[in-house]
Amino acid sequence: MPSLRKRSYLVLCSIVISTLLLAACGIEELPQSTFSKQGYESEQILELFWPIFWMALAVFVVVNGVLLASIVRYRRRPNDGIPVQLHGNTRIELAWTIAPALIVVVIAVLTFRTQGVLERNPENPLNVTVTGHQWWWEFEYPEYNFVTANELMLPLNRDVLFTLRSADVIHSFHFPRLSGTTDAIPGHDNKVVIRPQEVIRELVRGHCKEFCGGTHAMMAMHVGVLPPEEFETWAELQQSPAAVPAGISQADASVPPAVGATVEATIEAVATEEQATGDEVAATTVATVFATANAATTATPTASSPEALGYQLFQTKGCVGCHAIQGYPGAVSRVGPDLTHVASRANIVAGWLPNTDENMRRWLRDPNDVKPENVMGAVIKRGTLKDNEVEALTAYLRTLE
Ligand code: HEC
Ligand SMILES: [Cu+2]
């Protein structure tokens, strides 16, 4: 039986070792750290970090050095009497007041300089409007007139001006490799400028950095950086309307366009009302609105191919109530992510699942099982979609490249 001391030693060692092992868990998009800077802003932040770090280290060494030296040098020895009693030392007191004040002034000057750079007014920037939702990100490119979700592409070496907003509670926008963190606040626009300096093809991770409710931990996002010509190609793809499966003519879409809009308006009204009381959209209210809208749609799926069936189910199952797909009649709602090019994303559900068929099925089968309390799960429950419907919708969503 090892002694208590030995046992606590073992426990301590295993904690240290497992912490180190976990910290080393290799995910390519990590580390999410300013030390792995890939943009001008993170470079500036790092340039501010180092001088402050070295100054802090010097203070630490001096203070603790003097402390340790005094402890050793002036410790009490046998037969020591009472030491000389003194009060005050003007010279030392002046020194320890002026030296820290100087250090603080230096830090202030450096910090103001960096802040000035970070908060500059960019010339001819690319605009991106970011809206934080519980718990996913919406990205709008106003100059290009398209909306996407959870994944951003940016052009290399160009200032991007982000306008941050929130649809519900306070979120925080943070790509550690590119910039610092800025809050997305309801009813108030915040601005962030980012100029990426490296091409990023393997998307890099960012995250909501302000606790925003139940599954805040599952509110990631990804960014890629492309040379300008490739960025234009990507933007053109995102602008183009969604593909329509063979065998479907636009006229077949029998959801009155009003339905999608009504559902959206109602859900937004509920959301605004409850925002006043600090609540999120009540799941039951959304479900009621949804059921009413769903009952108003009359189409019966008749398609032969899974893609065409999925296309029809997208309206009969009421997905149009929450999702926009450009070119799909009636699908204009912005309660959930824009799905026009969902197949072109590397991940779905705010960076939580790689965008594979299996994960898409998993999400559609039971959204709440993947991400508890999310708005879609208030309506689409386990069993809402039959297996063949999940298959068909997955097949259709796959065509949205
Ligand atoms: C009540 C609103 C609502 C309804 C109805 C709804 N969704 Fe969603 N959907 C959402 C929300 C909100 C999200 C974002 C979830 C998250 O990541 O937190 C989402 C996410 C998704 C995603 C992942 C998108 C991405 O890029 O991450 C897909 C795919 C999707 N929904 C498909 C569907 C389909 C198909 C239907 C119909 C069967 C449907 N949704 C019905 C609100 C809804
Ligand atoms: Cu958040």
XYZ file of C-alpha atoms and ligand atoms in Angstrom:
445
model
C 0.000 0.000 0.000
C 1.742 3.179 -1.141
C 1.865 5.973 1.369
C -0.529 8.878 1.117
C 2.288 11.078 -0.053
C 3.248 8.668 -2.809
C -0.340 8.363 -3.938
C -0.914 12.107 -4.169
C 2.336 12.300 -6.091
C 1.023 9.705 -8.586
C -2.286 11.559 -8.966
C -0.460 14.816 -9.576
C 1.787 13.216 -12.210
C -1.119 11.652 -14.089
C -2.977 14.970 -14.137
C 0.075 16.751 -15.525
C 0.732 14.053 -18.134
C -2.873 13.813 -19.352
C -3.102 17.598 -19.573
C 0.004 17.642 -21.748
C -1.320 14.805 -23.923
C -4.722 16.470 -24.368
C -3.123 19.793 -25.164
C -1.174 18.077 -27.922
C -4.299 16.595 -29.557
C -3.515 17.226 -33.189
C -6.241 18.974 -35.148
C -4.841 20.708 -38.217
C -6.801 23.893 -37.752
C -5.221 24.301 -34.311
C -3.639 25.951 -32.483
C -6.189 28.735 -32.400
C -3.596 31.202 -31.305
C -2.146 34.575 -32.154
C 1.275 32.894 -32.123
C 0.233 31.198 -35.380
C -0.570 34.578 -36.916
C -1.771 34.709 -40.518
C -2.986 38.286 -40.738
C -1.840 41.858 -40.317
C -3.948 42.450 -37.180
C -2.715 39.353 -35.339
C 0.826 40.398 -36.301
C 0.223 43.816 -34.726
C -1.186 42.215 -31.584
C 1.817 39.918 -31.352
C 4.152 42.887 -31.795
C 2.447 44.499 -28.819
C 2.534 41.294 -26.825
C 6.293 40.715 -26.913
C 7.578 44.016 -25.439
C 4.943 43.829 -22.690
C 5.880 40.227 -22.026
C 9.611 41.024 -21.722
C 8.941 44.007 -19.460
C 6.709 41.869 -17.252
C 9.369 39.178 -17.138
C 12.032 41.715 -16.138
C 9.799 43.042 -13.340
C 9.157 39.499 -12.190
C 12.860 38.617 -12.109
C 13.879 41.821 -10.324
C 11.109 41.712 -7.690
C 11.459 38.016 -6.947
C 15.255 38.197 -7.117
C 15.354 40.953 -4.494
C 12.811 39.081 -2.413
C 14.731 35.786 -2.511
C 18.083 37.493 -1.929
C 16.684 39.283 1.126
C 15.212 36.088 2.504
C 18.542 34.289 2.230
C 20.886 37.128 3.082
C 18.978 38.646 5.990
C 17.322 35.579 7.456
C 17.383 35.274 11.189
C 20.440 33.499 12.638
C 21.007 32.079 16.139
C 21.985 34.750 18.634
C 20.713 37.572 16.391
C 19.358 40.414 18.395
C 16.636 42.803 17.271
C 17.679 44.333 13.906
C 18.164 48.064 13.413
C 14.709 49.693 13.338
C 14.188 52.248 10.559
C 11.271 54.106 9.037
C 11.042 55.252 5.417
C 13.623 55.622 2.682
C 12.830 58.457 0.322
C 15.175 57.350 -2.426
C 13.841 53.781 -2.652
C 10.235 54.949 -2.412
C 10.738 57.401 -5.267
C 12.383 54.676 -7.343
C 9.579 52.170 -6.896
C 6.966 54.775 -7.736
C 8.660 56.274 -10.782
C 9.894 53.031 -12.370
C 6.421 51.362 -12.566
C 4.880 54.649 -13.731
C 7.388 54.788 -16.591
C 6.670 51.180 -17.508
C 2.926 51.878 -17.550
C 3.477 54.924 -19.780
C 5.512 52.844 -22.238
C 2.808 50.158 -22.295
C 0.107 52.809 -22.808
C 1.936 54.394 -25.734
C 2.509 51.022 -27.411
C -1.118 50.010 -26.826
C -2.586 53.229 -28.244
C -0.375 52.847 -31.288
C -1.605 49.278 -31.892
C -5.219 50.250 -31.288
C -4.915 53.042 -33.800
C -3.786 50.532 -36.416
C -6.483 47.981 -35.546
C -9.247 50.588 -35.648
C -8.133 52.289 -38.850
C -10.627 53.358 -41.500
C -9.795 51.058 -44.395
C -9.751 52.344 -47.942
C -11.886 50.415 -50.409
C -12.500 47.451 -48.113
C -14.489 44.309 -48.842
C -17.603 44.500 -46.651
C -18.911 41.514 -44.746
C -21.852 41.706 -42.354
C -21.679 39.128 -39.586
C -24.771 38.187 -37.585
C -24.399 35.990 -34.527
C -27.345 33.654 -33.877
C -27.834 31.110 -31.114
C -25.695 29.143 -32.125
C -24.370 29.756 -35.609
C -22.934 32.564 -37.757
C -24.460 34.286 -40.759
C -22.155 36.057 -43.242
C -23.487 38.496 -45.805
C -21.409 39.951 -48.644
C -23.435 43.057 -49.554
C -21.351 44.016 -52.608
C -21.799 40.543 -54.020
C -25.343 40.129 -52.803
C -25.169 36.673 -51.244
C -25.446 35.168 -47.787
C -23.653 32.174 -46.390
C -23.230 30.532 -42.992
C -20.413 29.535 -40.689
C -17.734 29.602 -43.405
C -16.036 32.664 -44.838
C -13.675 33.139 -47.728
C -11.558 36.287 -47.795
C -9.261 37.755 -50.460
C -5.534 37.851 -49.726
C -3.962 41.180 -48.679
C -7.127 43.228 -48.821
C -8.767 44.984 -45.874
C -12.054 43.327 -44.966
C -14.443 45.489 -42.961
C -16.686 43.329 -40.786
C -19.890 44.810 -39.373
C -20.875 42.727 -36.368
C -24.519 42.267 -35.339
C -26.539 39.872 -33.265
C -29.977 38.384 -33.794
C -30.457 37.533 -30.128
C -27.883 37.774 -27.323
C -24.284 39.006 -27.148
C -21.819 36.887 -29.119
C -18.161 37.523 -29.828
C -16.347 37.224 -33.140
C -12.879 35.740 -32.882
C -10.429 34.234 -35.359
C -7.301 34.110 -33.153
C -4.954 33.665 -36.113
C -6.309 36.771 -37.804
C -7.356 39.253 -35.162
C -8.450 40.008 -31.626
C -11.973 39.552 -30.369
C -14.951 41.919 -30.762
C -18.471 41.488 -29.428
C -21.545 41.180 -31.637
C -24.233 43.061 -29.722
C -27.981 43.233 -30.458
C -29.000 46.675 -31.698
C -25.472 48.029 -32.035
C -23.036 47.652 -34.946
C -19.411 46.914 -34.106
C -16.659 47.143 -36.712
C -13.553 45.007 -37.172
C -10.939 45.267 -39.893
C -8.946 42.188 -40.906
C -6.279 41.946 -43.588
C -5.245 38.328 -44.188
C -1.599 37.926 -45.184
C -1.421 34.244 -46.024
C -3.367 32.001 -48.360
C -5.409 29.577 -46.223
C -6.805 26.596 -48.087
C -7.200 24.208 -45.140
C -9.847 26.255 -43.343
C -8.840 27.752 -40.016
C -11.095 27.743 -36.998
C -12.621 30.607 -35.074
C -15.197 30.617 -32.320
C -17.837 32.617 -30.505
C -15.946 33.950 -27.511
C -18.786 35.197 -25.343
C -20.911 32.690 -23.461
C -24.272 32.863 -25.246
C -26.401 30.033 -23.920
C -26.752 26.260 -23.899
C -24.625 25.203 -26.856
C -22.278 28.172 -27.036
C -19.479 25.587 -27.072
C -20.771 24.400 -30.469
C -20.679 27.815 -32.168
C -17.541 27.603 -34.257
C -16.808 29.080 -37.688
C -14.115 28.683 -40.302
C -12.192 31.009 -42.554
C -10.239 30.507 -45.746
C -8.101 33.008 -47.663
C -7.706 32.923 -51.441
C -5.686 34.901 -53.975
C -7.961 37.653 -55.390
C -8.821 35.885 -58.684
C -9.752 32.682 -56.881
C -11.771 34.670 -54.382
C -13.763 36.172 -57.275
C -14.452 32.692 -58.630
C -15.649 31.563 -55.214
C -17.855 34.654 -54.854
C -19.362 34.055 -58.312
C -20.257 30.516 -57.320
C -21.895 31.749 -54.115
C -23.885 34.339 -56.096
C -25.316 31.853 -58.548
C -28.786 30.477 -57.784
C -29.138 26.910 -56.573
C -29.322 24.005 -58.966
C -32.794 22.538 -59.590
C -32.894 18.715 -59.860
C -33.831 17.143 -63.188
C -37.544 16.437 -63.451
C -38.541 19.522 -61.503
C -39.797 22.581 -63.278
C -39.909 25.809 -61.347
C -43.674 25.833 -61.771
C -43.919 22.642 -59.706
C -42.939 24.497 -56.609
C -46.358 24.901 -55.134
C -45.622 26.630 -51.839
C -47.136 30.056 -52.043
C -44.047 32.303 -51.619
C -45.996 34.035 -48.871
C -45.750 31.037 -46.568
C -42.015 31.201 -46.105
C -42.217 34.941 -45.544
C -45.079 34.629 -43.046
C -43.276 32.049 -40.979
C -40.162 34.180 -40.981
C -42.036 37.334 -39.993
C -43.852 35.586 -37.174
C -40.769 33.909 -35.784
C -38.908 37.201 -35.912
C -41.744 38.995 -34.138
C -41.675 36.350 -31.403
C -37.918 36.609 -31.201
C -37.983 40.411 -30.885
C -40.689 40.263 -28.260
C -38.822 37.731 -26.197
C -35.540 39.465 -26.665
C -37.048 42.262 -24.605
C -37.485 39.808 -21.753
C -34.067 38.255 -22.341
C -35.423 34.895 -23.537
C -34.496 33.009 -26.649
C -37.188 32.057 -29.162
C -39.510 29.723 -27.289
C -39.396 26.349 -28.962
C -43.118 25.782 -28.564
C -44.067 29.053 -30.230
C -41.859 28.303 -33.191
C -43.378 24.844 -33.420
C -46.925 26.226 -33.485
C -46.139 28.782 -36.175
C -44.405 26.118 -38.146
C -47.263 23.626 -37.909
C -49.725 26.245 -39.141
C -47.553 27.166 -42.087
C -46.870 23.542 -42.859
C -50.582 22.720 -42.962
C -51.060 25.497 -45.513
C -48.795 23.743 -48.005
C -50.637 21.265 -50.143
C -48.021 19.714 -52.380
C -47.799 15.924 -52.348
C -44.364 14.634 -53.320
C -44.547 12.723 -56.570
C -40.976 12.806 -57.814
C -39.058 9.799 -59.059
C -35.407 10.607 -58.299
C -34.276 11.067 -54.664
C -33.002 14.586 -55.490
C -36.331 15.623 -56.972
C -38.183 14.102 -54.019
C -35.860 15.994 -51.644
C -36.619 19.195 -53.547
C -40.352 18.711 -52.987
C -39.940 17.658 -49.365
C -38.039 20.872 -48.744
C -41.338 22.688 -49.019
C -43.807 20.072 -47.778
C -41.735 19.501 -44.638
C -41.612 23.236 -44.074
C -37.840 23.695 -44.371
C -38.712 26.820 -46.397
C -40.091 28.325 -43.202
C -36.574 28.798 -41.862
C -34.084 28.425 -44.734
C -33.373 30.470 -47.839
C -32.313 28.861 -51.110
C -31.785 31.341 -53.943
C -33.860 30.281 -56.915
C -36.213 28.137 -54.830
C -39.668 29.735 -54.847
C -40.730 30.838 -51.377
C -37.451 29.917 -49.660
C -36.490 33.358 -48.389
C -36.468 32.957 -44.602
C -33.361 33.872 -42.649
C -34.235 32.150 -39.380
C -31.688 29.415 -40.209
C -28.578 29.282 -42.436
C -28.876 30.080 -46.157
C -28.587 26.699 -47.889
C -28.097 27.869 -51.509
C -24.583 26.375 -51.595
C -24.580 24.248 -48.483
C -22.804 21.405 -50.306
C -19.819 23.692 -50.947
C -19.126 23.986 -47.206
C -16.529 21.843 -45.457
C -18.603 21.628 -42.277
C -22.213 21.935 -41.190
C -23.881 22.944 -37.923
C -21.491 25.761 -37.030
C -18.278 23.819 -37.538
C -19.505 20.882 -35.486
C -19.794 18.146 -38.166
C -17.734 17.565 -41.324
C -20.092 17.920 -44.286
C -20.544 14.237 -45.168
C -23.714 12.377 -46.218
C -23.693 10.434 -42.973
C -23.501 13.599 -40.867
C -26.224 15.276 -42.927
C -28.507 12.291 -42.273
C -27.623 12.404 -38.599
C -28.526 16.091 -38.427
C -31.822 15.713 -40.299
C -32.847 12.615 -38.332
C -32.590 14.395 -34.968
C -31.076 17.897 -34.809
C -31.516 18.015 -31.025
C -29.429 14.911 -30.582
C -26.569 16.632 -32.404
C -27.008 20.059 -30.840
C -29.427 20.320 -27.922
C -31.965 23.162 -27.819
C -31.309 24.492 -31.315
C -34.169 26.231 -33.131
C -34.429 23.609 -35.888
C -34.763 20.865 -33.273
C -37.836 22.643 -31.917
C -39.612 21.577 -35.075
C -37.720 18.681 -36.636
C -37.666 15.912 -34.031
C -36.599 12.281 -34.190
C -39.286 10.693 -36.381
C -40.462 13.917 -38.071
C -38.652 12.750 -41.196
C -38.922 9.109 -42.274
C -35.740 7.314 -43.335
C -36.483 7.662 -47.054
C -37.221 11.354 -46.564
C -33.910 11.865 -44.802
C -32.244 10.089 -47.736
C -34.060 12.219 -50.309
C -33.335 15.509 -48.535
C -29.680 14.552 -48.153
C -29.505 13.729 -51.853
C -31.101 17.074 -52.721
C -28.888 19.107 -50.362
C -25.869 17.377 -51.953
C -26.744 18.990 -55.278
C -26.477 22.482 -53.755
C -22.831 22.957 -54.617
C -37.686 26.317 -37.156
C -36.669 26.668 -38.130
C -36.059 25.544 -38.962
C -36.692 24.596 -39.713
C -38.181 24.341 -39.879
C -35.648 23.845 -40.380
N -34.429 24.336 -40.037
Fe -32.644 23.665 -40.693
N -31.689 24.929 -39.431
C -32.301 25.871 -38.622
C -31.304 26.514 -37.814
C -31.534 27.616 -36.792
C -30.081 25.922 -38.150
C -28.705 26.260 -37.553
C -28.436 25.253 -36.478
C -27.129 25.504 -35.768
O -26.070 25.301 -36.380
O -27.182 25.899 -34.597
C -30.356 24.945 -39.185
C -29.378 24.186 -39.838
C -29.623 23.388 -40.935
C -28.599 22.788 -41.756
C -27.097 22.951 -41.573
C -26.661 24.150 -42.373
C -25.230 24.562 -42.138
O -24.618 25.092 -43.071
O -24.734 24.407 -41.026
C -29.228 22.078 -42.735
C -28.584 21.298 -43.859
C -30.650 22.223 -42.510
N -30.856 23.032 -41.403
C -31.620 21.643 -43.302
C -32.986 21.683 -42.995
C -33.996 20.912 -43.682
C -33.725 19.958 -44.817
C -35.176 21.207 -43.070
C -36.551 20.626 -43.392
C -36.691 19.215 -43.152
C -34.923 22.197 -42.047
N -33.580 22.453 -42.026
C -35.887 22.784 -41.246
C -33.646 26.159 -38.589
C -34.633 25.377 -39.166
Cu -22.312 32.943 -29.346
